[in-house]
Amino acid sequence: MGEPDSAKTMGAWRIRGFGGPEVLSWERVPVPAPGPDEVLVRVAYCGVCRHDLLTRAGAFPKIPLPMTLGHQVSGVVVDRGERARFEVGARVLSLIFMGCGGCAACERGNQAGCLSGRALFMGDDFDGGYAEYLCVPDRAMTRIPDGIPLDLAAVTSCTLGTAYHALKARAALTAGESVVITGASGGIGLHALSVARLLGARSIAVTSREGQARVLVEHGADEVIVAPDLRFARRVKELTGGVGADAVIEIVGAATMPESLHAVRTGGRVVVLGNVDGRPSEVRPAHLIMKEMSLIGTKSCTEAELAEVFALVAAGRLTLDITGTRPLSAAADIHREMEERSVSGRIVMRVHGETAPAAGGAR
Ligand SMILES: [Zn+2]
Ligand SMILES: [Zn+2]
């Protein structure tokens, strides 16, 4: 049917053990043939996320090995099983989480919230997009509207979609409210600034790096707090008339959680969506009680939210943004640079790009 045939091989970055960037190894593996519900996707772009660094370093030691990382994937369907919902030639992007497909949450398009409690994560539980092709059940992907370039589309689920779900659905942020965003110069943080603006909220961006203040202002932050020592609650209080913020979007996790709980106003919401170093955090029950605060988890986004996000991007009301494009061959170098924290926003790796592939799928 499509190209390439299943006897062909493709290049893929695989990990066979956990460790530094050197455990990423470039290998030739067979191109999988799609099963009845599956699609074979010629990867156009794949984003690099801090989650990938955690997976590679062994933060999730139970994942099956070898594994191909990468959950921010865009591409074109080149082969399909007979029951798959996408036609050959369809432009698709990854949803990150793949649920059971049969529960009430999955049927509503919220696979991250799959009621089985066992939503699978692309690049952790099944092979992801650090490769020339991706073969997955069709429900792991969603359609990219015409007019959205494939490089921007690749990062949408993990950045703008996740931020949209966190600020709109989970924090229920309304016009005129204030919202603190920790880790604001990262891929999700910069997109959260765009969502805050859309919702008419006043954004207070927190970063630990002096050099990131300008990029935050450029991305629409109303206030910027540079806090190399990760102490920002007092400044948030000053900026909010001594009251505290209506909501905090906690992207850093354990390292900034105590300050976030202090920075939110009485009756406010702390929405947790990231935990960069994977450490646990202590929460004092008395603190939650006395402040009547809501502590809310958020994970990813739904297919319907992605469709809304793409429509808002097309209308110029939300901004999708990537920091740079690098070749797939640079995967280990990008991991190194991100560990040195010298990267703001989100980098995507060009695999086949927007153009038609070479015969046989060779890069
Ligand atoms: Zn991610
Ligand atoms: Zn389900």
Short mmCIF file of C-alpha atoms and ligand atoms in Angstrom, two decimals:
data_model
loop_
_atom_site.label_atom_id
_atom_site.label_comp_id
_atom_site.label_asym_id
_atom_site.label_seq_id
_atom_site.Cartn_x
_atom_site.Cartn_y
_atom_site.Cartn_z
CA MET A 1 0.00 0.00 0.00
CA GLY A 2 2.16 2.86 1.23
CA GLU A 3 5.90 3.27 1.54
CA PRO A 4 8.15 1.85 2.81
CA ASP A 5 7.47 -1.90 2.70
CA SER A 6 7.88 -3.84 5.93
CA ALA A 7 11.11 -5.49 4.83
CA LYS A 8 12.80 -2.07 5.03
CA THR A 9 14.62 -0.70 8.00
CA MET A 10 14.65 2.75 9.53
CA GLY A 11 16.92 4.72 11.80
CA ALA A 12 15.82 5.23 15.41
CA TRP A 13 17.38 6.57 18.58
CA ARG A 14 16.96 3.84 21.20
CA ILE A 15 17.86 3.49 24.85
CA ARG A 16 18.83 0.05 26.14
CA GLY A 17 19.64 1.26 29.65
CA PHE A 18 19.38 4.45 31.71
CA GLY A 19 22.04 7.14 32.11
CA GLY A 20 23.44 10.27 30.50
CA PRO A 21 22.89 11.41 26.91
CA GLU A 22 25.41 8.77 25.80
CA VAL A 23 22.84 5.98 26.33
CA LEU A 24 20.96 7.26 23.27
CA SER A 25 22.12 5.00 20.46
CA TRP A 26 21.32 5.33 16.75
CA GLU A 27 20.20 1.95 15.43
CA ARG A 28 18.66 0.40 12.33
CA VAL A 29 15.41 -1.35 13.17
CA PRO A 30 12.67 -2.90 11.01
CA VAL A 31 9.88 -0.56 9.89
CA PRO A 32 6.80 -2.01 11.64
CA ALA A 33 3.78 -3.07 9.56
CA PRO A 34 0.57 -1.51 10.91
CA GLY A 35 -1.99 -3.82 12.55
CA PRO A 36 -5.76 -3.48 11.82
CA ASP A 37 -6.23 -0.36 14.03
CA GLU A 38 -2.77 1.11 13.48
CA VAL A 39 -1.19 3.73 11.28
CA LEU A 40 2.38 4.00 10.03
CA VAL A 41 3.44 7.65 10.24
CA ARG A 42 6.38 9.13 8.35
CA VAL A 43 7.75 11.39 11.10
CA ALA A 44 8.11 15.01 10.02
CA TYR A 45 9.24 16.57 13.32
CA CYS A 46 9.71 15.39 16.89
CA GLY A 47 10.04 17.76 19.84
CA VAL A 48 12.46 17.24 22.72
CA CYS A 49 10.83 17.59 26.15
CA ARG A 50 12.35 17.60 29.65
CA HIS A 51 10.29 14.48 30.24
CA ASP A 52 12.54 12.71 27.69
CA LEU A 53 15.58 13.58 29.84
CA LEU A 54 13.90 12.11 32.91
CA THR A 55 12.98 8.91 31.06
CA ARG A 56 16.51 8.53 29.70
CA ALA A 57 18.05 9.14 33.13
CA GLY A 58 15.95 6.38 34.71
CA ALA A 59 13.23 8.32 36.55
CA PHE A 60 10.71 5.70 35.38
CA PRO A 61 12.74 2.51 35.88
CA LYS A 62 9.89 0.15 35.00
CA ILE A 63 9.57 1.18 31.36
CA PRO A 64 10.26 -1.59 28.84
CA LEU A 65 13.65 -1.51 27.08
CA PRO A 66 14.82 -0.96 24.46
CA MET A 67 12.66 2.14 23.97
CA THR A 68 12.49 4.93 21.40
CA LEU A 69 11.77 8.22 23.19
CA GLY A 70 9.63 11.10 21.94
CA HIS A 71 5.99 12.07 22.53
CA GLN A 72 5.81 15.31 20.47
CA VAL A 73 5.46 13.93 16.98
CA SER A 74 4.00 15.25 13.76
CA GLY A 75 3.94 13.46 10.44
CA VAL A 76 2.03 12.02 7.54
CA VAL A 77 0.23 8.66 7.45
CA VAL A 78 1.91 6.46 4.82
CA ASP A 79 0.26 3.12 5.58
CA ARG A 80 -2.78 2.01 7.57
CA GLY A 81 -4.62 -1.01 8.89
CA GLU A 82 -8.08 -1.62 7.44
CA ARG A 83 -9.91 -0.25 10.53
CA ALA A 84 -7.67 2.79 11.15
CA ARG A 85 -9.52 6.12 11.11
CA PHE A 86 -6.92 8.12 9.14
CA GLU A 87 -6.39 7.86 5.39
CA VAL A 88 -2.97 7.62 3.74
CA GLY A 89 -1.72 11.19 3.38
CA ALA A 90 -3.44 12.46 6.56
CA ARG A 91 -1.38 14.94 8.60
CA VAL A 92 -1.37 13.86 12.26
CA LEU A 93 0.17 14.68 15.63
CA SER A 94 0.63 12.68 18.80
CA LEU A 95 -1.75 12.98 21.76
CA ILE A 96 1.01 11.82 24.22
CA PHE A 97 -1.35 9.60 26.28
CA MET A 98 -3.15 6.58 24.89
CA GLY A 99 -6.03 5.27 26.99
CA CYS A 100 -7.97 2.00 26.83
CA GLY A 101 -10.19 3.40 24.08
CA GLY A 102 -13.35 1.99 25.63
CA CYS A 103 -14.11 3.85 28.89
CA ALA A 104 -16.29 6.96 29.26
CA ALA A 105 -13.25 9.29 29.46
CA CYS A 106 -11.63 7.81 26.34
CA GLU A 107 -14.92 8.03 24.45
CA ARG A 108 -15.04 11.74 25.30
CA GLY A 109 -11.56 12.13 23.80
CA ASN A 110 -9.84 12.47 27.18
CA GLN A 111 -7.41 9.57 26.96
CA ALA A 112 -5.04 11.13 29.52
CA GLY A 113 -7.91 10.78 32.00
CA CYS A 114 -8.60 7.15 31.04
CA LEU A 115 -10.61 5.59 33.86
CA SER A 116 -8.56 2.40 33.65
CA GLY A 117 -5.84 4.45 35.34
CA ARG A 118 -3.36 2.96 32.90
CA ALA A 119 -3.08 5.47 30.06
CA LEU A 120 0.12 4.65 28.18
CA PHE A 121 2.71 7.38 27.49
CA MET A 122 4.26 7.57 24.04
CA GLY A 123 8.04 7.17 24.28
CA ASP A 124 7.80 5.59 27.76
CA ASP A 125 5.36 2.72 27.34
CA PHE A 126 5.53 2.31 23.56
CA ASP A 127 7.99 3.52 20.90
CA GLY A 128 7.87 7.25 20.13
CA GLY A 129 9.12 9.68 17.54
CA TYR A 130 12.94 9.86 17.83
CA ALA A 131 12.82 7.77 14.63
CA GLU A 132 12.07 7.97 10.93
CA TYR A 133 8.70 6.21 11.28
CA LEU A 134 6.16 5.70 14.04
CA CYS A 135 3.68 2.80 14.07
CA VAL A 136 0.86 3.27 16.60
CA PRO A 137 -2.84 2.61 17.19
CA ASP A 138 -4.83 5.37 15.46
CA ARG A 139 -6.20 6.68 18.78
CA ALA A 140 -2.65 7.76 19.76
CA MET A 141 -2.82 10.46 17.07
CA THR A 142 -5.14 13.31 16.06
CA ARG A 143 -5.56 15.28 12.87
CA ILE A 144 -3.65 18.52 12.13
CA PRO A 145 -5.82 21.15 10.43
CA ASP A 146 -4.66 22.54 7.09
CA GLY A 147 -2.56 25.66 7.50
CA ILE A 148 -0.77 24.58 10.68
CA PRO A 149 2.88 23.80 9.81
CA LEU A 150 4.12 20.39 10.89
CA ASP A 151 7.01 21.75 12.99
CA LEU A 152 4.68 23.85 15.17
CA ALA A 153 2.08 21.08 15.23
CA ALA A 154 4.60 18.61 16.71
CA VAL A 155 4.82 20.37 20.07
CA THR A 156 1.15 21.33 20.41
CA SER A 157 -0.11 18.56 22.71
CA CYS A 158 2.77 18.88 25.16
CA THR A 159 2.97 22.69 25.25
CA LEU A 160 0.01 24.82 24.18
CA GLY A 161 -2.60 22.06 24.58
CA THR A 162 -1.33 21.18 28.06
CA ALA A 163 -1.22 24.86 29.06
CA TYR A 164 -4.72 25.48 27.66
CA HIS A 165 -6.17 22.57 29.66
CA ALA A 166 -4.30 23.65 32.83
CA LEU A 167 -5.31 27.33 32.78
CA LYS A 168 -8.79 27.10 31.27
CA ALA A 169 -10.23 23.76 32.41
CA ARG A 170 -8.29 23.05 35.61
CA ALA A 171 -7.48 26.51 37.05
CA ALA A 172 -10.76 27.88 35.59
CA LEU A 173 -8.97 31.18 35.15
CA THR A 174 -11.20 34.14 34.31
CA ALA A 175 -10.60 37.66 33.00
CA GLY A 176 -9.02 40.00 35.53
CA GLU A 177 -7.56 37.24 37.70
CA SER A 178 -3.84 36.96 38.44
CA VAL A 179 -1.87 33.82 37.67
CA VAL A 180 1.68 32.92 38.70
CA ILE A 181 3.54 30.64 36.29
CA THR A 182 6.67 28.93 37.65
CA GLY A 183 9.33 27.66 35.24
CA ALA A 184 7.88 30.21 32.86
CA SER A 185 10.71 30.18 30.32
CA GLY A 186 10.25 26.49 29.48
CA GLY A 187 8.16 25.12 26.64
CA ILE A 188 4.93 24.88 28.61
CA GLY A 189 5.55 28.12 30.52
CA LEU A 190 5.93 30.30 27.43
CA HIS A 191 2.72 28.85 25.97
CA ALA A 192 0.93 29.34 29.31
CA LEU A 193 1.63 33.07 28.93
CA SER A 194 -0.21 33.03 25.61
CA VAL A 195 -3.20 31.24 27.20
CA ALA A 196 -3.26 33.67 30.15
CA ARG A 197 -3.46 36.56 27.70
CA LEU A 198 -6.28 34.87 25.76
CA LEU A 199 -8.26 34.43 29.00
CA GLY A 200 -7.66 38.06 30.01
CA ALA A 201 -5.67 37.12 33.12
CA ARG A 202 -2.69 39.02 34.50
CA SER A 203 0.39 36.79 34.26
CA ILE A 204 3.24 36.81 36.75
CA ALA A 205 6.10 34.81 35.25
CA VAL A 206 8.70 33.29 37.58
CA THR A 207 12.13 32.22 36.37
CA SER A 208 15.34 31.35 38.19
CA ARG A 209 17.47 32.74 35.35
CA GLU A 210 18.27 36.43 34.94
CA GLY A 211 18.87 35.97 31.21
CA GLN A 212 15.29 34.78 30.62
CA ALA A 213 13.50 37.96 31.71
CA ARG A 214 13.49 39.45 28.22
CA VAL A 215 12.09 36.36 26.52
CA LEU A 216 9.28 36.31 29.09
CA VAL A 217 8.35 39.93 28.39
CA GLU A 218 8.49 39.20 24.65
CA HIS A 219 6.04 36.35 25.20
CA GLY A 220 3.58 38.66 26.91
CA ALA A 221 4.30 38.29 30.64
CA ASP A 222 2.68 41.16 32.55
CA GLU A 223 5.16 40.84 35.41
CA VAL A 224 8.46 38.94 35.64
CA ILE A 225 10.04 37.74 38.87
CA VAL A 226 13.67 36.59 38.59
CA ALA A 227 14.27 34.34 41.60
CA PRO A 228 17.62 32.51 41.45
CA ASP A 229 16.96 31.29 45.02
CA LEU A 230 13.44 30.13 44.03
CA ARG A 231 11.89 32.50 46.58
CA PHE A 232 9.07 34.46 44.96
CA ALA A 233 6.03 34.39 47.28
CA ARG A 234 6.81 37.72 48.94
CA ARG A 235 7.14 39.48 45.59
CA VAL A 236 3.86 37.93 44.38
CA LYS A 237 2.15 39.30 47.49
CA GLU A 238 3.58 42.76 46.73
CA LEU A 239 2.31 42.58 43.16
CA THR A 240 -1.19 41.55 44.27
CA GLY A 241 -1.88 44.15 46.94
CA GLY A 242 -0.77 41.84 49.75
CA VAL A 243 -3.43 39.25 48.90
CA GLY A 244 -1.62 36.63 46.81
CA ALA A 245 -2.39 35.33 43.34
CA ASP A 246 -5.74 33.86 42.32
CA ALA A 247 -3.99 30.86 40.82
CA VAL A 248 -0.52 29.36 40.48
CA ILE A 249 0.51 27.07 37.62
CA GLU A 250 3.25 24.93 39.15
CA ILE A 251 5.48 23.70 36.33
CA VAL A 252 8.74 23.19 38.26
CA GLY A 253 7.33 20.90 40.97
CA ALA A 254 8.92 20.03 44.29
CA ALA A 255 11.56 22.77 44.19
CA THR A 256 9.00 25.59 44.04
CA MET A 257 5.89 24.00 45.61
CA PRO A 258 6.35 25.53 49.09
CA GLU A 259 6.61 29.04 47.60
CA SER A 260 3.62 28.39 45.33
CA LEU A 261 1.48 27.42 48.33
CA HIS A 262 2.50 30.71 49.99
CA ALA A 263 2.03 32.80 46.86
CA VAL A 264 -1.60 31.80 46.26
CA ARG A 265 -4.37 33.83 47.93
CA THR A 266 -6.81 32.42 50.46
CA GLY A 267 -9.32 30.42 48.44
CA GLY A 268 -6.99 30.28 45.43
CA ARG A 269 -5.96 27.38 43.22
CA VAL A 270 -2.55 25.74 42.82
CA VAL A 271 -2.49 23.66 39.64
CA VAL A 272 0.43 21.22 39.45
CA LEU A 273 1.55 20.09 36.03
CA GLY A 274 5.29 19.46 36.23
CA ASN A 275 7.92 17.99 38.50
CA VAL A 276 11.23 18.62 36.82
CA ASP A 277 13.52 16.78 39.24
CA GLY A 278 11.02 14.07 40.21
CA ARG A 279 11.44 14.66 43.96
CA PRO A 280 8.54 14.42 46.46
CA SER A 281 7.21 17.55 48.10
CA GLU A 282 5.82 18.06 51.59
CA VAL A 283 2.38 19.63 51.91
CA ARG A 284 1.13 20.64 55.36
CA PRO A 285 -2.58 19.78 55.67
CA ALA A 286 -3.05 22.74 58.04
CA HIS A 287 -1.86 25.05 55.26
CA LEU A 288 -4.52 23.75 52.87
CA ILE A 289 -7.19 24.01 55.56
CA MET A 290 -6.37 27.49 56.82
CA LYS A 291 -6.13 28.92 53.29
CA GLU A 292 -9.02 26.90 51.89
CA MET A 293 -6.91 26.48 48.80
CA SER A 294 -7.49 24.00 46.01
CA LEU A 295 -4.55 21.79 45.08
CA ILE A 296 -5.27 20.49 41.57
CA GLY A 297 -3.38 18.09 39.32
CA THR A 298 -3.34 18.46 35.53
CA LYS A 299 -1.83 16.16 32.98
CA SER A 300 -2.40 16.75 29.28
CA CYS A 301 -5.32 17.84 27.10
CA THR A 302 -8.25 16.39 25.22
CA GLU A 303 -8.71 16.00 21.48
CA ALA A 304 -11.49 18.62 21.59
CA GLU A 305 -9.18 21.09 23.36
CA LEU A 306 -6.52 20.53 20.69
CA ALA A 307 -9.08 21.34 17.99
CA GLU A 308 -9.97 24.56 19.89
CA VAL A 309 -6.29 25.44 20.28
CA PHE A 310 -5.61 25.00 16.56
CA ALA A 311 -8.63 27.17 15.69
CA LEU A 312 -7.41 29.89 18.08
CA VAL A 313 -3.90 29.69 16.59
CA ALA A 314 -5.33 30.02 13.08
CA ALA A 315 -7.33 33.05 14.27
CA GLY A 316 -4.18 34.65 15.70
CA ARG A 317 -5.48 34.55 19.29
CA LEU A 318 -2.99 31.97 20.61
CA THR A 319 0.68 31.61 19.71
CA LEU A 320 2.46 28.36 18.95
CA ASP A 321 6.17 28.78 19.27
CA ILE A 322 9.33 26.73 18.85
CA THR A 323 12.82 27.87 19.84
CA GLY A 324 14.67 26.16 17.06
CA THR A 325 14.86 23.27 14.64
CA ARG A 326 17.71 20.78 14.64
CA PRO A 327 18.34 17.56 12.72
CA LEU A 328 17.30 14.24 14.26
CA SER A 329 21.01 13.38 14.44
CA ALA A 330 21.43 16.06 17.16
CA ALA A 331 19.27 14.27 19.77
CA ALA A 332 22.06 13.55 22.26
CA ASP A 333 23.52 17.06 21.86
CA ILE A 334 20.11 18.62 22.55
CA HIS A 335 19.78 16.51 25.71
CA ARG A 336 23.20 17.77 26.84
CA GLU A 337 22.30 21.40 26.19
CA MET A 338 19.00 21.09 28.02
CA GLU A 339 20.72 19.56 31.04
CA GLU A 340 23.00 22.59 31.12
CA ARG A 341 19.75 24.62 31.21
CA SER A 342 20.87 26.81 28.34
CA VAL A 343 17.61 26.33 26.40
CA SER A 344 14.36 28.28 26.62
CA GLY A 345 11.13 27.19 24.94
CA ARG A 346 10.91 24.02 22.92
CA ILE A 347 13.29 22.54 20.33
CA VAL A 348 12.06 20.26 17.56
CA MET A 349 14.10 17.78 15.58
CA ARG A 350 13.55 17.72 11.84
CA VAL A 351 13.14 14.14 10.64
CA HIS A 352 11.54 14.19 7.18
CA GLY A 353 10.26 17.77 7.52
CA GLU A 354 7.39 19.06 5.37
CA THR A 355 8.77 17.61 2.14
CA ALA A 356 8.08 14.30 0.44
CA PRO A 357 10.36 11.51 1.64
CA ALA A 358 13.10 9.83 -0.33
CA ALA A 359 12.11 6.42 -1.70
CA GLY A 360 12.40 3.73 0.95
CA GLY A 361 12.31 6.19 3.79
CA ALA A 362 16.08 6.72 4.04
CA ARG A 363 17.02 10.05 5.47
ZN ZN B 1 6.41 16.71 26.98
ZN ZN B 2 -10.07 4.58 28.80
#
